[in-house]
Tab-separated table of C-alpha atoms and ligand atoms in Angstrom:
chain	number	residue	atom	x	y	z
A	48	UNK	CA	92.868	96.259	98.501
A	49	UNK	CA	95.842	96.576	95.967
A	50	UNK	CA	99.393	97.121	97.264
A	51	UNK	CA	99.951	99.817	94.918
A	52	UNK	CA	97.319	101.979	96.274
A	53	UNK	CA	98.416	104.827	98.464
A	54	UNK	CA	98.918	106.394	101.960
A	55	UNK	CA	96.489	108.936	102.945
A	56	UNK	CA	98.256	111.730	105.490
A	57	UNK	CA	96.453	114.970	106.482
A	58	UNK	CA	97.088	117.825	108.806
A	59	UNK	CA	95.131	120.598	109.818
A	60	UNK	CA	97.900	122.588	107.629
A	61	UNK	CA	101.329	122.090	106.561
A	62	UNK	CA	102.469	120.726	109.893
A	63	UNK	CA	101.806	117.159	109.004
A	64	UNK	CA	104.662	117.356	106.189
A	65	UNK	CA	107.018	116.773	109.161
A	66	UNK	CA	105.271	113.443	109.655
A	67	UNK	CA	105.196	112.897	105.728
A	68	UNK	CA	109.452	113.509	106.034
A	69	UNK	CA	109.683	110.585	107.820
A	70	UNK	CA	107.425	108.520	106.210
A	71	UNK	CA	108.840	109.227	102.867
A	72	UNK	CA	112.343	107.967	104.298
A	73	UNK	CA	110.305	105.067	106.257
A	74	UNK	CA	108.656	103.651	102.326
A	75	UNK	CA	110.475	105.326	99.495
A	76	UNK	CA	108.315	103.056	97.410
A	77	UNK	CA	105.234	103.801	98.898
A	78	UNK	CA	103.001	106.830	96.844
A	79	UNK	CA	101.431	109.586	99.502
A	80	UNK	CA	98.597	111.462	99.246
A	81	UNK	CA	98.411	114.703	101.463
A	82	UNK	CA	95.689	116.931	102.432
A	83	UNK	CA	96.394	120.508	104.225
A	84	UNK	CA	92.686	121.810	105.746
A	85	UNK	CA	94.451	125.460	105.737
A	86	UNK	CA	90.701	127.265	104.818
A	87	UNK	CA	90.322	125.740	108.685
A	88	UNK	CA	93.431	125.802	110.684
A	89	UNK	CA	94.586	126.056	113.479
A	90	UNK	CA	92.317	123.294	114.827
A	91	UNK	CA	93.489	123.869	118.114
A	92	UNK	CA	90.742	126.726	118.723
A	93	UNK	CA	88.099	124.780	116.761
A	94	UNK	CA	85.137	122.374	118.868
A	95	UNK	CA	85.681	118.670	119.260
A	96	UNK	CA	82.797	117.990	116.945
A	97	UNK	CA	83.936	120.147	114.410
A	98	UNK	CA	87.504	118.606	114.588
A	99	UNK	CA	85.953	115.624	114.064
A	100	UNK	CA	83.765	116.522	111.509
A	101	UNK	CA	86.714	117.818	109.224
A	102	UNK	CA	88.266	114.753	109.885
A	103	UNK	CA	85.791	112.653	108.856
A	104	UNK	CA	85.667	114.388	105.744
A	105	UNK	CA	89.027	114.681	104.528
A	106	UNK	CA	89.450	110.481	105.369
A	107	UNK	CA	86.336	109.950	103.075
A	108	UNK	CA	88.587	111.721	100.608
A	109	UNK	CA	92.000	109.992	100.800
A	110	UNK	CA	89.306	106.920	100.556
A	111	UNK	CA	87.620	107.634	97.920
A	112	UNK	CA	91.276	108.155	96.463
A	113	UNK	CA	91.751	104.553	97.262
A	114	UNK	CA	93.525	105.028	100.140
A	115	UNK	CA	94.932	102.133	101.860
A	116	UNK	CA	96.010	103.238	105.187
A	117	UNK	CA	95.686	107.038	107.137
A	118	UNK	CA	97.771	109.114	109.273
A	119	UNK	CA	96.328	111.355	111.309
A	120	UNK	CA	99.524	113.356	110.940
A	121	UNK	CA	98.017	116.112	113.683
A	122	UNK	CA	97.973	115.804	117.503
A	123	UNK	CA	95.055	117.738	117.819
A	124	UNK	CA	93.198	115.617	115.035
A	125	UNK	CA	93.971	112.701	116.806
A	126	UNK	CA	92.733	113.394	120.583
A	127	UNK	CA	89.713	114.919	118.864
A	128	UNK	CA	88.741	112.651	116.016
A	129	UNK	CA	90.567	109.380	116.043
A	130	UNK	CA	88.133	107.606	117.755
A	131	UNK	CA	85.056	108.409	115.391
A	132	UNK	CA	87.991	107.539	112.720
A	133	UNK	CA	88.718	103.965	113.787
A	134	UNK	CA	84.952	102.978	114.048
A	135	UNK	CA	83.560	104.494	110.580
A	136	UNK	CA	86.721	103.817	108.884
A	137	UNK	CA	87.829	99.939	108.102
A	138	UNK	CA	90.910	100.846	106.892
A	139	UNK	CA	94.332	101.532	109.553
A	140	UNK	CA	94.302	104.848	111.355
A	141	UNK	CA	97.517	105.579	112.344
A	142	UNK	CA	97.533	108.651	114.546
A	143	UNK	CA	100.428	110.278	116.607
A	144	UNK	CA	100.737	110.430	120.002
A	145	UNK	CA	103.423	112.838	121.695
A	146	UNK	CA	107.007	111.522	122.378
A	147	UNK	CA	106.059	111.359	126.539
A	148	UNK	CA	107.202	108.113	126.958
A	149	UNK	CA	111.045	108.428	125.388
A	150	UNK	CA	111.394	111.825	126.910
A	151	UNK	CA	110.077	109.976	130.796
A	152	UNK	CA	113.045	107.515	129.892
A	153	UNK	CA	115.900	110.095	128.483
A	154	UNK	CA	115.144	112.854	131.002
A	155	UNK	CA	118.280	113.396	134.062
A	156	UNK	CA	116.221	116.314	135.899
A	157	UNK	CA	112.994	114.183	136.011
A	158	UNK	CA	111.284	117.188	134.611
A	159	UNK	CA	110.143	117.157	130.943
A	160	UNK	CA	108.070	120.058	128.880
A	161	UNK	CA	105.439	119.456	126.286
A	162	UNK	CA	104.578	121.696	123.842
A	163	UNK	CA	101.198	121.323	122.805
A	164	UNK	CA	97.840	123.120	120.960
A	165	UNK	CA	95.467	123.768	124.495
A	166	UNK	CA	93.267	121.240	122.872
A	167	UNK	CA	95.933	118.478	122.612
A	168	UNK	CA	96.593	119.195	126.874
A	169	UNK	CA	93.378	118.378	127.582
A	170	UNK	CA	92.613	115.376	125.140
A	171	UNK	CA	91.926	112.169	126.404
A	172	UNK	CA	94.905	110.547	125.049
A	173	UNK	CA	97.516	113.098	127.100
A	174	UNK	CA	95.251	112.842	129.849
A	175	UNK	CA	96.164	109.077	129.442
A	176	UNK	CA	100.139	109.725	128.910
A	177	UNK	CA	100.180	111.938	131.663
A	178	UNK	CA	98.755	109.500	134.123
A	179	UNK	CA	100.710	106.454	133.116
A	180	UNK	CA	104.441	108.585	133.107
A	181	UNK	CA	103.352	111.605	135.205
A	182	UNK	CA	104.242	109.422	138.794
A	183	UNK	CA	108.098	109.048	137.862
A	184	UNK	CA	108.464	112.534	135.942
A	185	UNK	CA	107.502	115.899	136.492
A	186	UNK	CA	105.251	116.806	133.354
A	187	UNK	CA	105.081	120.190	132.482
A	188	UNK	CA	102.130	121.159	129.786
A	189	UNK	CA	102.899	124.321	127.719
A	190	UNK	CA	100.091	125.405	125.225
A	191	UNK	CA	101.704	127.484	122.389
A	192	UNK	CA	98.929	129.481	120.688
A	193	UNK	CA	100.241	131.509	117.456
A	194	UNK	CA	102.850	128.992	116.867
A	195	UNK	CA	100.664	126.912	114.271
A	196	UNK	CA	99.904	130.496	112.599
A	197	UNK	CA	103.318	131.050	112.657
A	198	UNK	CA	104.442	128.305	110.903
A	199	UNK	CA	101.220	128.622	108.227
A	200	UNK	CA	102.670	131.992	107.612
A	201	UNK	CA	106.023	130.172	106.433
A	202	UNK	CA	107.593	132.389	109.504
A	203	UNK	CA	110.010	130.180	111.031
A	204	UNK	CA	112.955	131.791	112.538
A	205	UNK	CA	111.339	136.095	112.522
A	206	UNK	CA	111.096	138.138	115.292
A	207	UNK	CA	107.483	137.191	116.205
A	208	UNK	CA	108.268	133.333	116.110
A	209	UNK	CA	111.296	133.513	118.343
A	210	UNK	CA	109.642	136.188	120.852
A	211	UNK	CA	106.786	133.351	121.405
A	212	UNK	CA	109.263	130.652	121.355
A	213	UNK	CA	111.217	132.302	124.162
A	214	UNK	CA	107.538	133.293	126.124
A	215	UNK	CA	106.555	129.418	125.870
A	216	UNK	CA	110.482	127.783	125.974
A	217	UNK	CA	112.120	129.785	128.914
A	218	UNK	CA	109.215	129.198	131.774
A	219	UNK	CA	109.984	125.750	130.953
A	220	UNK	CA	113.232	125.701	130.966
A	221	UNK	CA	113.254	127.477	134.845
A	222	UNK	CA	111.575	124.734	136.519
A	223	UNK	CA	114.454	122.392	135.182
A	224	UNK	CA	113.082	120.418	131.994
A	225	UNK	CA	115.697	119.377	130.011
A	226	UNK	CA	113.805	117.357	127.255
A	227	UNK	CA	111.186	118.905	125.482
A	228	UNK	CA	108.410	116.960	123.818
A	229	UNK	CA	107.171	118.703	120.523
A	230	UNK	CA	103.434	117.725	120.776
A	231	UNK	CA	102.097	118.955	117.608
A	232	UNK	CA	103.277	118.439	113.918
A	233	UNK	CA	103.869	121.787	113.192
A	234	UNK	CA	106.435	122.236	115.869
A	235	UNK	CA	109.409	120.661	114.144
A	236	UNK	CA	109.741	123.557	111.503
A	237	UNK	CA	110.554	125.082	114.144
A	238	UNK	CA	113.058	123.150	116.323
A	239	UNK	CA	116.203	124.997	115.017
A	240	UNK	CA	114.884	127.691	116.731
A	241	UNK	CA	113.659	125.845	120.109
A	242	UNK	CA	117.226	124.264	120.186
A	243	UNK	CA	119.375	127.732	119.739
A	244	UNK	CA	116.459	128.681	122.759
A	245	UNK	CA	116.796	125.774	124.814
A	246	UNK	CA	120.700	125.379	124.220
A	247	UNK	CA	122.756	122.318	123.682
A	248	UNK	CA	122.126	120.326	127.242
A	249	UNK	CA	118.222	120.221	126.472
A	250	UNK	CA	116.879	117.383	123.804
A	251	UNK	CA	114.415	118.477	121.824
A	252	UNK	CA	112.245	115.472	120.667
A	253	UNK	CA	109.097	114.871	118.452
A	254	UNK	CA	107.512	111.101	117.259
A	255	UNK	CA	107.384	111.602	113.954
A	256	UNK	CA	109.702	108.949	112.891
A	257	UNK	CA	107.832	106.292	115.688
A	258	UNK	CA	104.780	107.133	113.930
A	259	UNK	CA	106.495	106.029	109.991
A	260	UNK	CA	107.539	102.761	111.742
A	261	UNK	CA	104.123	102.035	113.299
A	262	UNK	CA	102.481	102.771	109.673
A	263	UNK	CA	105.318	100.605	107.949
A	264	UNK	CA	104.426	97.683	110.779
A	265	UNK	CA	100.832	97.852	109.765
A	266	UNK	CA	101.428	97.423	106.177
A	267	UNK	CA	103.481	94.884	106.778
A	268	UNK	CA	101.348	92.772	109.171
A	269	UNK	CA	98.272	93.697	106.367
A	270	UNK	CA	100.027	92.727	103.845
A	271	UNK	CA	100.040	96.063	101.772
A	272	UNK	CA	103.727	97.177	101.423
A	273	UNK	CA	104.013	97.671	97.664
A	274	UNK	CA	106.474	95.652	95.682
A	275	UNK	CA	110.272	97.327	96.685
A	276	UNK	CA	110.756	98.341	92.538
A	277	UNK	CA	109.765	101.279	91.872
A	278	UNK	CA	109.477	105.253	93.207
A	279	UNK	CA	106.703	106.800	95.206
A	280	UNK	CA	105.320	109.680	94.289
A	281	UNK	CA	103.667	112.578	96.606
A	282	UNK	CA	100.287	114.389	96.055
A	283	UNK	CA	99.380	117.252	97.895
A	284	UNK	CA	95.335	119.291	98.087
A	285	UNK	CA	94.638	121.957	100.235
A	286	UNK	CA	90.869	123.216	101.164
A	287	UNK	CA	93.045	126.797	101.750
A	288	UNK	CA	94.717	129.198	98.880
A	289	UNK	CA	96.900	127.483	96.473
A	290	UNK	CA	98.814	130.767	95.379
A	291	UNK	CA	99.742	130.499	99.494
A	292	UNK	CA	100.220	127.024	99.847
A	293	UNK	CA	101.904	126.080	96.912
A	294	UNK	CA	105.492	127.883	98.025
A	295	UNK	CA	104.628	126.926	101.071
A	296	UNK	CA	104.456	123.270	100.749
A	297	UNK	CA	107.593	123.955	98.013
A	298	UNK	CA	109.838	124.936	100.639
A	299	UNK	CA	109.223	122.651	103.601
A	300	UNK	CA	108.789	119.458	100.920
A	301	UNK	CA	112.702	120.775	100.194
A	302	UNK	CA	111.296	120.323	96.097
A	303	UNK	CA	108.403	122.132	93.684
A	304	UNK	CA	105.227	120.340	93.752
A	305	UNK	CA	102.048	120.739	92.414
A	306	UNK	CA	99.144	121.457	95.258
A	307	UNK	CA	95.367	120.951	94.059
A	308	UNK	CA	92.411	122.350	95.038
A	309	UNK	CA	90.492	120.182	97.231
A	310	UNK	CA	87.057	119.584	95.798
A	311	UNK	CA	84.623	121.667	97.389
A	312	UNK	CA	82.362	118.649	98.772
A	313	UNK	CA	85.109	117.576	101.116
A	314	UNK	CA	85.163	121.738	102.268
A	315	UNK	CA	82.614	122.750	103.610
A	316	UNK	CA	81.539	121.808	106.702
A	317	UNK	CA	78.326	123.935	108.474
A	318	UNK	CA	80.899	125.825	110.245
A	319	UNK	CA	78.556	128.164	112.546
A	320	UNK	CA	76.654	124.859	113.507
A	321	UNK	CA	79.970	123.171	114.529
A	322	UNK	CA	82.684	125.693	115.794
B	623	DGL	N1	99.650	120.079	113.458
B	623	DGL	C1	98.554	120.178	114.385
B	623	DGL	C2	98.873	119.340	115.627
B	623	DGL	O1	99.708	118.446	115.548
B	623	DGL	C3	98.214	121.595	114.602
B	623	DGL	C4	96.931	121.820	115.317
B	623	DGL	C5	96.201	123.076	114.962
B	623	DGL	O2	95.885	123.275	113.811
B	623	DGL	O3	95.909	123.816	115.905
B	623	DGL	O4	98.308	119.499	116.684
């Protein structure tokens, strides 16, 4: 495996590219593949086997593309699919996992709110968090369905976005949580708005930049952290619309890119077999 191959990140969508932020700031020299499975999302609504059948697919992509490490850059993905991942897959699976534990250790009521996909709440892996934090803090789960839709719609501060924001932030925000854990990747497009919600005394926290450190450890214990001279480069595929996607991806990138089709192998999936 060559140093100078690249990152593979994919997201049921766009949400991912909150993840890819970081790790772009994490390994400036590092280049990054990204793959947006819009034609399919949200995931949240989708069956565990079809979850993990997408992501099976898409990581035989970013492989065949030479990729040299994956991040699951989607909550849902990863209680669904990372499993399956990490035993077909030799290379590192990185996958997120929400912010639980910094939020148990910040939090002064003792009460702390994550927002989540319903799918993500009842995942192994938050079934996990919840039992190793959830004797010394109050958890609160709060599924937020529409919010992914919202934010694949490029709506990110409308009427519609705030009105669910308020539905999903306020109950929350009654039974005394003052740190709010943004469980899926799509949620930090949105945290201008959850903060002017939530006001100043409540943190607002995702794990974005824990998961660019945890990638950037396991390159460096592998060995694969390209040589520091020289400027990664980003590459982004959708299985969705590319007239939609490509201002999409333009304005939460912050820069123009080019978004490619991806090929139609890696698509389609038997959906009525799987959903
Ligand atoms: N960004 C995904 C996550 O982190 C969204 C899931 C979905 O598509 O429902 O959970």
């Amino acid at each position: 495996m060559s140093t100078t191959n690249p990152i593979g990140v994919f997201d049921s969508g766009v949400g991912g590219l909150s993840v890819l932020h970081d790790i772009r700031r994490t390994l400036p020299n590092e280049d990054l593949l990204y793959v947006a499975d819009s034609i399919h999302a949200p995931y949240g609504d989708k069956s565990q086997q079809f979850i993990e059948a997408r992501s099976i697919a898409i990581t035989e992509f970013l492989v065949s593309r030479n990729a040299k490490a994956i991040v699951v850059a989607c909550n849902t993905a990863t209680g669904a699919a990372v499993t399956a991942l990490r035993s077909r897959f030799s290379v590192p699976i990185i996958a997120m996992e929400p912010a639980v534990k910094p939020a148990a250790v910040n939090t002064k009521s003792g009460v702390i709110g994550v927002l989540a996909t319903s799918r993500t709440l009842v995942s192994d892996n938050f079934v996990q968090l919840f039992s190793q934090y959830g004797a010394d803090v109050e958890i609160l789960g709060q599924a937020c369905p529409g919010l992914v839709e919202q934010v694949e719609a490029g709506d990110l501060s409308g009427d519609k976005t705030r009105l669910l924001l308020e539905q999903y932030v306020l109950p929350l925000l009654e039974r005394r949580a003052d740190t709010l854990v943004l469980g899926c990747t799509h949620y930090p497009f949105l945290a201008p708005l959850i903060r002017e919600i939530a006001g100043p005394s409540v943190t607002v926290i995702d794990s974005a930049a824990a998961v660019a450190r945890q990638l950037y450890k396991r390159l460096e214990t592998g060995n694969l952290l390209v040589d520091a001279d020289r400027v990664g480069s980003e590459c982004f595929w959708t299985s969705g619309s590319l007239n939609k996607l490509r201002p999409l991806v333009a304005h939460l990138w912050q820069t123009d890119v080019e978004v490619y089709a991806l090929p139609a192998y890696f698509v389609n999936v038997d959906r009525n077999k799987l959903i």
